[in-house]
């Protein structure tokens, strides 16, 4: 049984409790999102997102990721295709980014 | 004498000035408001200019006429805020203003140059236009008058944007406009948005998405623009999807004022971090933020600035008395969506509750219908211009509460 099955998630697949997050879970969520492998570049972004959320209390926006983790936007879309901000938040065990209002 | 300083005399700043004159003792307090421009634009009216419904004169008045005479109005660019020293430097005559309380209401504006090739690629104001500035809206009007048809692509560069319903309204009005001119069959209308659907909130998104479909408007969701190739008339997303256009209408990246960046007081888009319930700055207790300038996760809209008004005034007055601010602002937003053919839709929502169907402001009676297309909603939108100049800016009472009500809504 996968570790993910025992974890509480909302209807969109975001972890309900960010504290539940582990690296193993991240790998499983990434697979659900179509990312077969997490490279060093992926981890750099994930770690940035976790640290950012810890200090600000919210998932980072696309711009916060590109500026803060020093990853060019184009690169970020290659790493996390389609909606990177949302994917990064989900894989990092954080809530849905608030940017969309 | 103590100084109450307001930066920006747009929707939010003007309302605060009008409220504060009634609250502060003129023997004790001096109120100063600063803005770079003489003219106050009714920005919601920009939407109607491309289609010839309003002209620039219809949406422009003198700022001075909306600022109470007791308030000193300074016209100058604001150079920098020095929050640790409680002072602000202006460009004009290098004036320095020391303040006791500061309200930031410097709004946000568009930055088309943030997208590669948008402004510097050769097509800007040739067949690439914005309608978030008066100049852009007027230039687009001149272009549309003589356009014979083709592929119109409306693109939103990046969220958040002010008035997040304005792109949809533009699409609905474009459908109406080309129908009136008898060339609707010669115009293909495409909406390319970074959002996963027509709007930010799920219920409204599905209803508005259906409307786009009925009107024959093609939605391209999850499209994050990376660059414009003005020579080839193409836009490309970061993940390399391309869309051809004959006419590109852009809602570019919105950012807070340059003064926020120069003062190093903002986030990555120059929005000032603010407590989303009290409207007090996260960092400086004598600094308060109203309207588009802040980072509160609600819509950037004039109606929202109005709902913030009572909360910010009460909290500033409490703070002056040594009391804690109250977390009363709930993110309330209320937007009329012009849908063309003299109809409109109304949505009402806050931080926690997405737009729902029902009646507004009187439960069961309306006269406005939520999330439904009606003629009354259209007239509400058109009346808003009068209400804006005559009631809203003066800080007058509107017939509904700042906090959202669930009465009359179908959850
Ligand atoms: C096309 C369009 C349609 C819209 N439709 C609607 C709608 O239907 N309903 C709705 O509620 N809202 C709508 N809005 C949004 C609404 O206009 C804004 O949300 C509202 O005006 C925000 O008020 P504000 O006080 O925060 O900023 P603003 O009214 O923009 O005021 C900011 C002021 O600060 C001044 N300023 C900034 N920086 C400096 C500086 N460095 N030095 C000096 N002065 C400075 C500016 O000159 C400006 O006067 C629309 C906006 C647009 C563009």
Coordinates of C-alpha atoms and ligand atoms in Angstrom, one line a residue:
Chain A
X1 CA 0.0 0.0 0.0
X2 CA 1.3 3.4 -0.8
X3 CA 1.9 5.9 1.9
X4 CA -0.3 8.4 0.1
X5 CA -3.5 6.4 0.7
X6 CA -3.4 7.0 4.4
X7 CA -2.9 10.7 4.2
X8 CA -5.8 13.2 4.4
X9 CA -6.2 15.2 1.2
X10 CA -8.8 17.7 -0.1
X11 CA -10.9 17.1 -3.3
X12 CA -8.2 18.7 -5.5
X13 CA -5.5 16.5 -4.0
X14 CA -3.7 19.0 -1.8
X15 CA -2.6 17.7 1.6
X16 CA -4.9 18.9 4.4
X17 CA -2.0 19.0 6.9
X18 CA 1.3 20.3 5.5
X19 CA 3.0 18.6 8.5
X20 CA 2.1 15.2 7.0
X21 CA 4.5 15.9 4.1
X22 CA 7.6 13.7 3.6
X23 CA 9.9 13.3 0.6
X24 CA 8.4 9.9 -0.2
X25 CA 5.0 11.4 -0.4
X26 CA 6.3 14.1 -2.7
X27 CA 7.6 11.5 -5.1
X28 CA 4.2 9.8 -5.1
X29 CA 2.2 13.0 -5.6
X30 CA 4.6 13.9 -8.4
X31 CA 3.9 10.6 -10.1
X32 CA 0.2 11.4 -10.0
X33 CA 1.0 14.7 -11.6
X34 CA 2.8 12.9 -14.4
X35 CA 6.4 13.5 -13.2
X36 CA 8.1 10.2 -13.2
X37 CA 11.2 11.3 -11.5
X38 CA 12.2 14.3 -9.3
X39 CA 15.6 15.6 -10.3
X40 CA 17.9 17.8 -8.2
X41 CA 16.4 20.9 -10.0
X42 CA 12.9 19.8 -8.9
X43 CA 14.0 19.4 -5.3
X44 CA 15.6 22.8 -5.3
X45 CA 12.2 24.3 -6.2
X46 CA 10.3 22.1 -3.7
X47 CA 12.7 23.0 -0.9
X48 CA 12.3 26.7 -1.7
X49 CA 8.5 26.4 -1.7
X50 CA 8.5 24.6 1.7
X51 CA 10.9 27.2 3.2
X52 CA 8.9 30.1 1.7
X53 CA 5.6 28.8 3.0
X54 CA 7.1 28.4 6.5
X55 CA 8.0 32.0 6.7
X56 CA 5.0 33.5 4.8
X57 CA 2.3 31.0 5.7
X58 CA 1.3 30.7 2.0
X59 CA 2.3 28.8 -1.1
X60 CA 4.6 30.8 -3.3
X61 CA 3.4 32.4 -6.5
X62 CA 5.0 31.7 -9.9
X63 CA 7.1 34.9 -9.5
X64 CA 8.1 34.1 -6.0
X65 CA 9.5 30.8 -7.2
X66 CA 11.3 32.2 -10.2
X67 CA 12.8 35.1 -8.3
X68 CA 13.3 33.3 -5.0
X69 CA 14.6 29.9 -6.2
X70 CA 16.5 31.5 -9.1
X71 CA 14.8 29.3 -11.8
X72 CA 13.9 31.0 -15.1
X73 CA 10.2 30.8 -15.9
X74 CA 10.8 28.7 -19.0
X75 CA 12.8 26.2 -17.0
X76 CA 10.1 26.1 -14.3
X77 CA 7.5 25.2 -17.0
X78 CA 9.8 22.4 -18.2
X79 CA 10.2 21.0 -14.7
X80 CA 6.5 21.3 -13.8
X81 CA 4.6 21.5 -17.0
X82 CA 1.2 23.4 -17.3
X83 CA 0.5 25.1 -14.0
X84 CA 3.8 25.1 -12.2
X85 CA 2.7 27.2 -9.1
X86 CA -0.2 24.8 -8.5
X87 CA 1.9 21.7 -9.1
X88 CA 4.8 22.8 -6.9
X89 CA 2.4 23.6 -4.1
X90 CA 0.7 20.2 -4.4
X91 CA 4.0 18.2 -4.5
X92 CA 5.4 20.3 -1.7
X93 CA 2.4 19.4 0.5
X94 CA 1.2 23.0 0.7
X95 CA -2.2 24.6 0.1
X96 CA -3.5 25.9 -3.3
X97 CA -1.7 29.1 -4.2
X98 CA -3.9 32.1 -3.2
X99 CA -2.8 34.2 -6.2
X100 CA -6.0 33.5 -8.2
X101 CA -8.7 35.8 -7.1
Chain B
X1 CA 0.1 69.4 14.6
X2 CA 0.0 65.8 13.6
X3 CA 0.0 64.6 10.0
X4 CA -2.3 62.1 8.4
X5 CA -0.8 61.4 5.0
X6 CA -2.5 59.6 2.1
X7 CA -0.5 58.4 -0.9
X8 CA -2.6 58.2 -4.1
X9 CA -5.8 60.0 -4.8
X10 CA -7.6 57.3 -6.8
X11 CA -10.7 55.4 -5.6
X12 CA -9.3 54.3 -2.2
X13 CA -7.3 57.4 -1.3
X14 CA -10.1 59.8 -2.2
X15 CA -12.6 57.9 -0.1
X16 CA -10.3 57.9 2.9
X17 CA -9.7 61.7 2.6
X18 CA -13.5 62.3 2.5
X19 CA -14.1 60.1 5.6
X20 CA -11.2 61.3 7.6
X21 CA -12.1 65.0 7.5
X22 CA -15.2 64.1 9.5
X23 CA -13.2 62.1 12.0
X24 CA -10.1 64.1 12.8
X25 CA -10.0 67.3 14.8
X26 CA -8.7 70.1 12.4
X27 CA -7.0 71.8 15.4
X28 CA -5.0 68.7 16.0
X29 CA -4.6 67.0 12.6
X30 CA -3.5 68.1 9.1
X31 CA -4.6 65.8 6.3
X32 CA -2.4 65.7 3.1
X33 CA -3.1 63.6 0.0
X34 CA -0.6 63.2 -2.8
X35 CA -1.0 62.1 -6.4
X36 CA 1.0 62.5 -9.6
X37 CA -2.0 63.3 -11.8
X38 CA -4.6 66.1 -12.0
X39 CA -7.3 63.8 -13.6
X40 CA -9.3 61.1 -11.9
X41 CA -10.4 58.4 -14.3
X42 CA -13.4 56.2 -13.7
X43 CA -11.4 53.1 -14.7
X44 CA -14.5 50.7 -15.0
X45 CA -15.5 53.0 -17.9
X46 CA -12.3 52.1 -19.9
X47 CA -14.0 48.8 -20.8
X48 CA -16.7 50.7 -22.8
X49 CA -14.3 53.0 -24.7
X50 CA -13.1 50.5 -27.4
X51 CA -16.7 49.9 -28.4
X52 CA -17.6 53.6 -28.6
X53 CA -20.1 53.4 -25.8
X54 CA -18.1 55.9 -23.7
X55 CA -15.5 58.4 -24.9
X56 CA -12.5 59.5 -22.8
X57 CA -14.3 62.7 -21.6
X58 CA -17.1 60.5 -20.1
X59 CA -14.7 58.9 -17.7
X60 CA -12.5 61.8 -16.7
X61 CA -12.9 64.5 -14.0
X62 CA -10.6 66.7 -11.9
X63 CA -9.3 65.0 -8.8
X64 CA -9.5 68.3 -6.9
X65 CA -13.2 68.3 -7.2
X66 CA -13.5 65.2 -5.1
X67 CA -11.1 66.1 -2.4
X68 CA -12.5 68.1 0.5
X69 CA -11.2 71.7 0.7
X70 CA -9.8 71.2 4.2
X71 CA -7.4 68.6 2.8
X72 CA -4.1 69.7 1.3
X73 CA -3.8 68.1 -2.2
X74 CA -0.3 67.9 -3.5
X75 CA 0.4 67.0 -7.2
X76 CA 3.7 65.3 -7.4
X77 CA 5.4 62.0 -8.1
X78 CA 6.1 60.2 -4.8
X79 CA 9.8 59.4 -4.8
X80 CA 10.2 57.1 -1.8
X81 CA 8.6 56.1 1.5
X82 CA 11.0 55.8 4.5
X83 CA 8.8 53.9 6.9
X84 CA 11.4 53.5 9.6
X85 CA 11.7 57.3 9.7
X86 CA 8.0 58.0 9.3
X87 CA 8.6 60.2 6.3
X88 CA 7.9 60.4 2.5
X89 CA 10.0 62.2 -0.1
X90 CA 8.2 63.8 -3.0
X91 CA 9.7 64.7 -6.4
X92 CA 8.2 68.2 -6.5
X93 CA 10.6 70.7 -4.8
X94 CA 12.2 67.7 -3.0
X95 CA 9.6 68.1 -0.4
X96 CA 9.8 65.8 2.7
X97 CA 6.6 65.0 4.6
X98 CA 6.8 63.6 8.1
X99 CA 3.7 61.7 9.0
X100 CA 2.1 60.2 12.1
X101 CA -0.2 57.9 10.1
X102 CA 0.2 56.8 6.5
X103 CA -2.4 55.3 4.2
X104 CA -1.1 53.7 1.0
X105 CA -3.5 53.8 -1.8
X106 CA -1.2 53.9 -4.8
X107 CA -3.1 51.2 -6.7
X108 CA -1.6 49.1 -9.5
X109 CA -1.0 49.4 -13.2
X110 CA -0.1 47.4 -16.2
X111 CA 3.4 46.5 -17.3
X112 CA 3.2 45.1 -20.9
X113 CA 7.0 45.3 -21.1
X114 CA 7.1 42.3 -18.7
X115 CA 6.2 40.1 -21.6
X116 CA 9.0 39.6 -24.2
X117 CA 8.2 41.2 -27.5
X118 CA 4.9 42.8 -26.4
X119 CA 6.0 46.5 -26.6
X120 CA 9.4 46.2 -28.2
X121 CA 8.4 43.8 -31.0
X122 CA 6.9 46.4 -33.3
X123 CA 3.2 45.7 -33.0
X124 CA 2.3 47.8 -30.0
X125 CA -0.7 50.0 -30.7
X126 CA -0.6 48.8 -34.4
X127 CA -2.5 45.5 -33.9
X128 CA -1.6 45.0 -30.2
X129 CA -3.6 47.0 -27.6
X130 CA -4.6 47.1 -24.0
X131 CA -7.8 48.6 -22.6
X132 CA -6.5 49.1 -19.0
X133 CA -5.3 52.6 -19.8
X134 CA -7.3 55.4 -21.2
X135 CA -4.7 55.8 -24.1
X136 CA -4.9 52.1 -24.9
X137 CA -8.7 52.0 -24.8
X138 CA -8.9 55.0 -27.1
X139 CA -6.4 53.6 -29.5
X140 CA -8.3 50.3 -29.7
X141 CA -11.5 52.2 -30.4
X142 CA -9.8 53.9 -33.5
X143 CA -8.5 50.5 -34.6
X144 CA -11.9 48.6 -34.2
X145 CA -13.8 51.3 -36.1
X146 CA -12.1 50.3 -39.3
X147 CA -11.3 46.7 -38.7
X148 CA -12.8 44.3 -41.3
X149 CA -12.5 41.2 -39.2
X150 CA -10.1 38.4 -38.5
X151 CA -8.9 36.6 -35.4
X152 CA -9.2 38.6 -32.2
X153 CA -7.2 37.1 -29.3
X154 CA -7.7 38.4 -25.8
X155 CA -4.9 37.3 -23.5
X156 CA -4.4 37.7 -19.8
X157 CA -0.7 37.6 -19.1
X158 CA -0.6 36.7 -15.4
X159 CA -2.7 36.8 -12.3
X160 CA -3.6 38.8 -10.2
X161 CA -5.1 41.5 -12.4
X162 CA -7.4 44.3 -11.3
X163 CA -11.0 43.7 -12.0
X164 CA -10.6 40.0 -12.9
X165 CA -14.0 40.0 -14.6
X166 CA -13.0 42.8 -17.1
X167 CA -11.6 40.4 -19.7
X168 CA -14.8 38.4 -19.8
X169 CA -16.8 41.6 -20.1
X170 CA -14.5 42.6 -23.0
X171 CA -15.2 39.3 -24.8
X172 CA -19.0 39.6 -24.3
X173 CA -19.0 43.2 -25.5
X174 CA -16.8 42.3 -28.5
X175 CA -19.3 39.6 -29.5
X176 CA -22.1 42.2 -29.3
X177 CA -20.2 44.9 -31.1
X178 CA -19.2 42.8 -34.1
X179 CA -22.8 41.5 -34.3
X180 CA -24.1 45.1 -34.4
X181 CA -21.7 45.9 -37.1
X182 CA -22.8 42.9 -39.1
X183 CA -19.3 41.3 -39.2
X184 CA -19.6 38.8 -36.4
X185 CA -19.2 35.9 -38.9
X186 CA -15.9 37.4 -40.0
X187 CA -14.4 37.6 -36.5
X188 CA -13.1 34.7 -34.6
X189 CA -12.8 35.5 -30.9
X190 CA -10.3 33.6 -28.7
X191 CA -9.7 33.9 -25.0
X192 CA -6.3 32.7 -23.8
X193 CA -6.0 32.7 -20.0
X194 CA -3.5 31.4 -17.5
X195 CA -6.5 30.2 -15.4
X196 CA -7.8 26.7 -15.6
X197 CA -11.2 28.0 -16.8
X198 CA -13.2 31.1 -17.5
X199 CA -12.9 32.6 -14.0
X200 CA -11.1 32.2 -10.7
X201 CA -13.9 30.6 -8.7
X202 CA -15.4 27.2 -9.6
X203 CA -19.2 27.8 -9.7
X204 CA -18.9 31.1 -11.5
X205 CA -16.3 29.7 -13.8
X206 CA -18.6 26.9 -15.1
X207 CA -21.5 29.3 -15.6
X208 CA -19.3 31.9 -17.3
X209 CA -17.6 29.2 -19.3
X210 CA -21.0 28.0 -20.7
X211 CA -21.7 31.6 -21.7
X212 CA -18.5 31.9 -23.6
X213 CA -19.4 28.7 -25.5
X214 CA -23.0 29.9 -26.3
X215 CA -21.5 33.1 -27.7
X216 CA -19.0 31.2 -29.9
X217 CA -15.9 32.4 -28.0
X218 CA -13.1 29.9 -27.9
X219 CA -11.4 29.4 -24.5
X220 CA -7.8 28.4 -24.3
X221 CA -7.2 27.7 -20.6
X222 CA -3.8 27.2 -18.8
X223 CA -2.1 29.5 -21.3
X224 CA 0.8 31.2 -19.7
X225 CA 2.2 33.7 -22.2
X226 CA 6.0 33.7 -22.6
X227 CA 6.5 35.9 -25.6
X228 CA 4.9 37.8 -28.5
X229 CA 6.3 37.5 -32.0
X230 CA 4.9 40.7 -33.5
X231 CA 6.4 40.0 -36.9
X232 CA 4.6 36.7 -37.3
X233 CA 1.5 37.8 -35.3
X234 CA 1.8 34.9 -32.8
X235 CA 1.9 34.5 -29.1
X236 CA 3.6 31.6 -27.5
X237 CA 3.2 30.2 -24.0
X238 CA 6.1 29.0 -21.7
X239 CA 5.3 25.4 -22.7
X240 CA 5.4 26.4 -26.3
X241 CA 1.8 26.4 -27.4
X242 CA 1.3 29.0 -30.2
X243 CA -1.7 31.1 -31.0
X244 CA -2.0 33.2 -34.2
X245 CA -3.8 36.5 -34.1
X246 CA -4.7 39.4 -36.3
X247 CA -5.6 41.6 -33.4
X248 CA -4.1 41.0 -29.9
X249 CA -5.8 42.6 -26.9
X250 CA -3.7 42.1 -23.8
X251 CA -4.3 42.4 -20.2
X252 CA -0.6 42.7 -19.2
X253 CA 1.0 41.9 -15.9
X254 CA -0.4 44.2 -13.1
X255 CA 2.1 45.5 -10.6
X256 CA 1.9 47.8 -7.6
X257 CA 3.4 51.4 -7.9
X258 CA 7.1 51.9 -8.6
X259 CA 7.3 53.8 -5.3
X260 CA 6.6 50.6 -3.5
X261 CA 9.5 49.0 -5.2
X262 CA 11.8 51.9 -4.6
X263 CA 10.9 51.8 -1.0
X264 CA 11.4 48.1 -0.8
X265 CA 8.1 47.6 0.8
X266 CA 6.4 45.2 -1.6
X267 CA 6.4 41.6 -2.7
X268 CA 7.5 40.3 -6.1
X269 CA 4.8 42.3 -7.9
X270 CA 5.2 45.4 -5.7
X271 CA 2.1 44.7 -3.7
X272 CA 2.4 45.8 0.0
X273 CA 2.0 42.9 2.5
X274 CA -1.1 43.8 4.6
X275 CA -3.1 42.0 7.2
X276 CA -6.0 40.7 5.1
X277 CA -8.6 41.2 7.9
X278 CA -7.5 44.4 9.6
X279 CA -5.8 46.2 6.6
X280 CA -2.8 47.2 8.7
X281 CA 0.7 46.8 7.3
X282 CA 2.4 43.6 8.5
X283 CA 5.5 45.5 9.4
X284 CA 4.6 49.1 10.5
X285 CA 1.7 49.7 12.8
X286 CA 1.1 53.3 11.6
X287 CA 0.8 52.2 8.0
X288 CA -2.5 51.1 6.5
X289 CA -3.2 49.9 3.0
X290 CA -6.5 50.2 1.0
X291 CA -7.4 49.0 -2.5
X292 CA -5.2 47.5 -5.2
X293 CA -1.9 48.5 -3.6
X294 CA -2.1 45.7 -1.0
X295 CA -1.6 41.9 -1.2
X296 CA -4.9 40.8 0.4
X297 CA -6.1 37.8 -1.6
X298 CA -9.4 39.3 -2.8
X299 CA -10.3 40.9 -6.1
X300 CA -8.6 44.2 -6.9
X301 CA -11.8 46.3 -7.6
X302 CA -13.3 49.6 -6.7
X303 CA -16.2 47.8 -5.0
X304 CA -13.6 46.0 -2.8
X305 CA -11.9 49.3 -1.9
X306 CA -15.3 50.6 -0.9
X307 CA -15.9 47.5 1.4
X308 CA -12.5 48.0 2.9
X309 CA -13.2 51.7 3.7
X310 CA -15.3 51.3 6.9
X311 CA -13.0 48.7 8.3
X312 CA -9.8 50.7 7.7
X313 CA -11.3 53.9 9.1
X314 CA -12.5 52.2 12.2
X315 CA -9.3 50.4 12.8
X316 CA -7.2 53.5 12.3
X317 CA -9.4 55.4 14.8
X318 CA -9.1 52.5 17.3
X319 CA -5.3 52.5 16.9
X320 CA -5.2 56.2 17.6
X321 CA -7.0 55.4 20.9
X322 CA -4.5 52.6 21.7
X323 CA -7.0 49.8 20.9
X324 CA -6.3 46.7 18.8
X325 CA -7.6 46.7 15.2
X326 CA -10.6 44.4 14.6
X327 CA -10.3 41.7 11.9
X328 CA -13.5 42.7 10.2
X329 CA -12.6 42.7 6.5
X330 CA -13.9 39.5 4.9
X331 CA -12.7 40.0 1.4
X332 CA -16.1 41.0 0.2
X333 CA -16.3 41.7 -3.6
X334 CA -19.2 42.6 -5.7
X335 CA -18.9 42.8 -9.5
X336 CA -21.3 43.6 -12.2
X337 CA -20.3 41.7 -15.4
X338 CA -21.5 43.4 -18.5
X339 CA -22.5 40.6 -20.9
X340 CA -23.6 42.5 -24.0
X341 CA -26.9 43.1 -25.7
X342 CA -27.9 45.3 -22.7
X343 CA -27.7 42.4 -20.2
X344 CA -25.4 41.8 -17.2
X345 CA -24.5 39.4 -14.5
X346 CA -23.8 40.2 -10.9
X347 CA -21.5 38.2 -8.6
X348 CA -21.0 38.6 -4.8
X349 CA -18.3 36.7 -2.9
X350 CA -15.6 36.9 -0.2
X351 CA -12.5 35.1 1.1
X352 CA -14.4 32.0 2.1
X353 CA -17.6 31.9 0.0
X354 CA -17.5 31.7 -3.8
X355 CA -20.1 33.5 -6.0
X356 CA -23.5 31.8 -5.6
X357 CA -26.8 32.3 -7.4
X358 CA -29.6 34.3 -5.7
X359 CA -30.9 37.9 -5.4
X360 CA -29.1 41.1 -4.3
X361 CA -29.0 43.3 -2.2
X362 CA -32.5 42.4 -0.8
X363 CA -32.9 38.6 -0.2
X364 CA -35.5 37.2 -2.6
X365 CA -36.3 40.6 -4.1
X366 CA -33.2 41.9 -5.7
X367 CA -33.6 43.9 -7.9
X368 CA -30.4 42.3 -9.0
X369 CA -29.9 38.6 -9.8
X370 CA -26.7 36.9 -8.9
X371 CA -25.0 34.7 -11.5
X372 CA -27.8 35.2 -14.0
X373 CA -28.0 37.3 -17.1
X374 CA -30.6 40.1 -16.7
X375 CA -31.3 43.6 -18.0
X376 CA -31.5 45.0 -14.4
X377 CA -27.9 43.9 -13.9
X378 CA -26.9 45.8 -17.0
X379 CA -28.6 49.0 -15.8
X380 CA -26.9 48.5 -12.4
X381 CA -23.5 48.5 -14.2
X382 CA -24.4 51.6 -16.2
X383 CA -25.7 53.4 -13.0
X384 CA -22.4 52.5 -11.2
X385 CA -20.7 55.4 -13.0
X386 CA -23.1 57.9 -11.5
X387 CA -22.8 56.2 -8.1
X388 CA -19.0 56.2 -8.3
X389 CA -18.7 60.0 -8.9
X390 CA -21.6 61.1 -6.6
X391 CA -21.7 58.7 -3.7
X392 CA -18.7 56.2 -3.6
X393 CA -15.8 58.6 -3.9
X394 CA -17.3 60.9 -1.3
X395 CA -17.4 58.0 1.1
X396 CA -21.2 58.0 1.2
X397 CA -23.4 55.2 2.3
X398 CA -24.3 52.5 -0.1
X399 CA -27.4 50.4 0.3
X400 CA -25.5 47.4 1.5
X401 CA -23.1 46.3 4.3
X402 CA -19.3 45.9 4.0
X403 CA -19.5 42.3 5.2
X404 CA -21.0 39.8 2.9
X405 CA -24.4 38.4 3.7
X406 CA -25.6 34.9 2.9
X407 CA -29.3 35.9 2.9
X408 CA -31.0 35.3 -0.4
X409 CA -28.3 33.1 -1.8
X410 CA -28.7 29.5 -2.9
X411 CA -25.7 27.6 -1.4
Ligands
LIG1 C1 -10.7 48.2 -17.4 C2 -11.0 48.3 -16.0 C3 -12.3 47.9 -15.5 C4 -12.6 47.9 -14.2 N1 -13.9 47.6 -13.9 C5 -14.3 47.6 -12.6 C6 -15.6 47.4 -12.2 O1 -16.5 47.1 -13.0 N2 -15.9 47.4 -10.9 C7 -15.0 47.7 -9.9 O2 -15.4 47.7 -8.7 N3 -13.7 48.0 -10.2 C8 -13.3 47.9 -11.5 N4 -12.0 48.3 -11.9 C9 -11.0 48.4 -10.8 C10 -11.0 49.7 -10.1 O3 -10.9 50.8 -11.0 C11 -9.8 49.7 -9.2 O4 -9.8 48.5 -8.4 C12 -9.8 50.9 -8.2 O5 -9.7 52.1 -8.9 C13 -8.7 50.8 -7.2 O6 -8.6 51.9 -6.4 P1 -7.2 52.3 -5.7 O7 -7.4 53.5 -4.9 O8 -6.6 51.1 -5.1 O9 -6.2 52.6 -7.0 P2 -6.4 53.8 -8.1 O10 -7.8 54.2 -8.2 O11 -5.8 53.2 -9.4 O12 -5.5 55.0 -7.6 C14 -4.1 54.9 -7.4 C15 -3.6 56.3 -7.5 O13 -2.2 56.4 -7.0 C16 -1.5 57.3 -7.8 N5 -0.1 56.9 -7.7 C17 0.5 55.7 -7.8 N6 1.8 55.7 -7.7 C18 2.1 57.0 -7.5 C19 3.4 57.7 -7.3 N7 4.5 57.1 -7.3 N8 3.3 59.1 -7.1 C20 2.1 59.7 -7.2 N9 0.9 59.1 -7.3 C21 0.9 57.8 -7.5 C22 -2.1 57.1 -9.2 O14 -1.8 58.2 -10.0 C23 -3.6 56.9 -8.9 O15 -4.3 58.1 -8.9 C24 -11.7 48.3 -13.2 C25 -10.4 48.6 -13.6 C26 -10.0 48.6 -15.0 C27 -8.6 49.0 -15.4

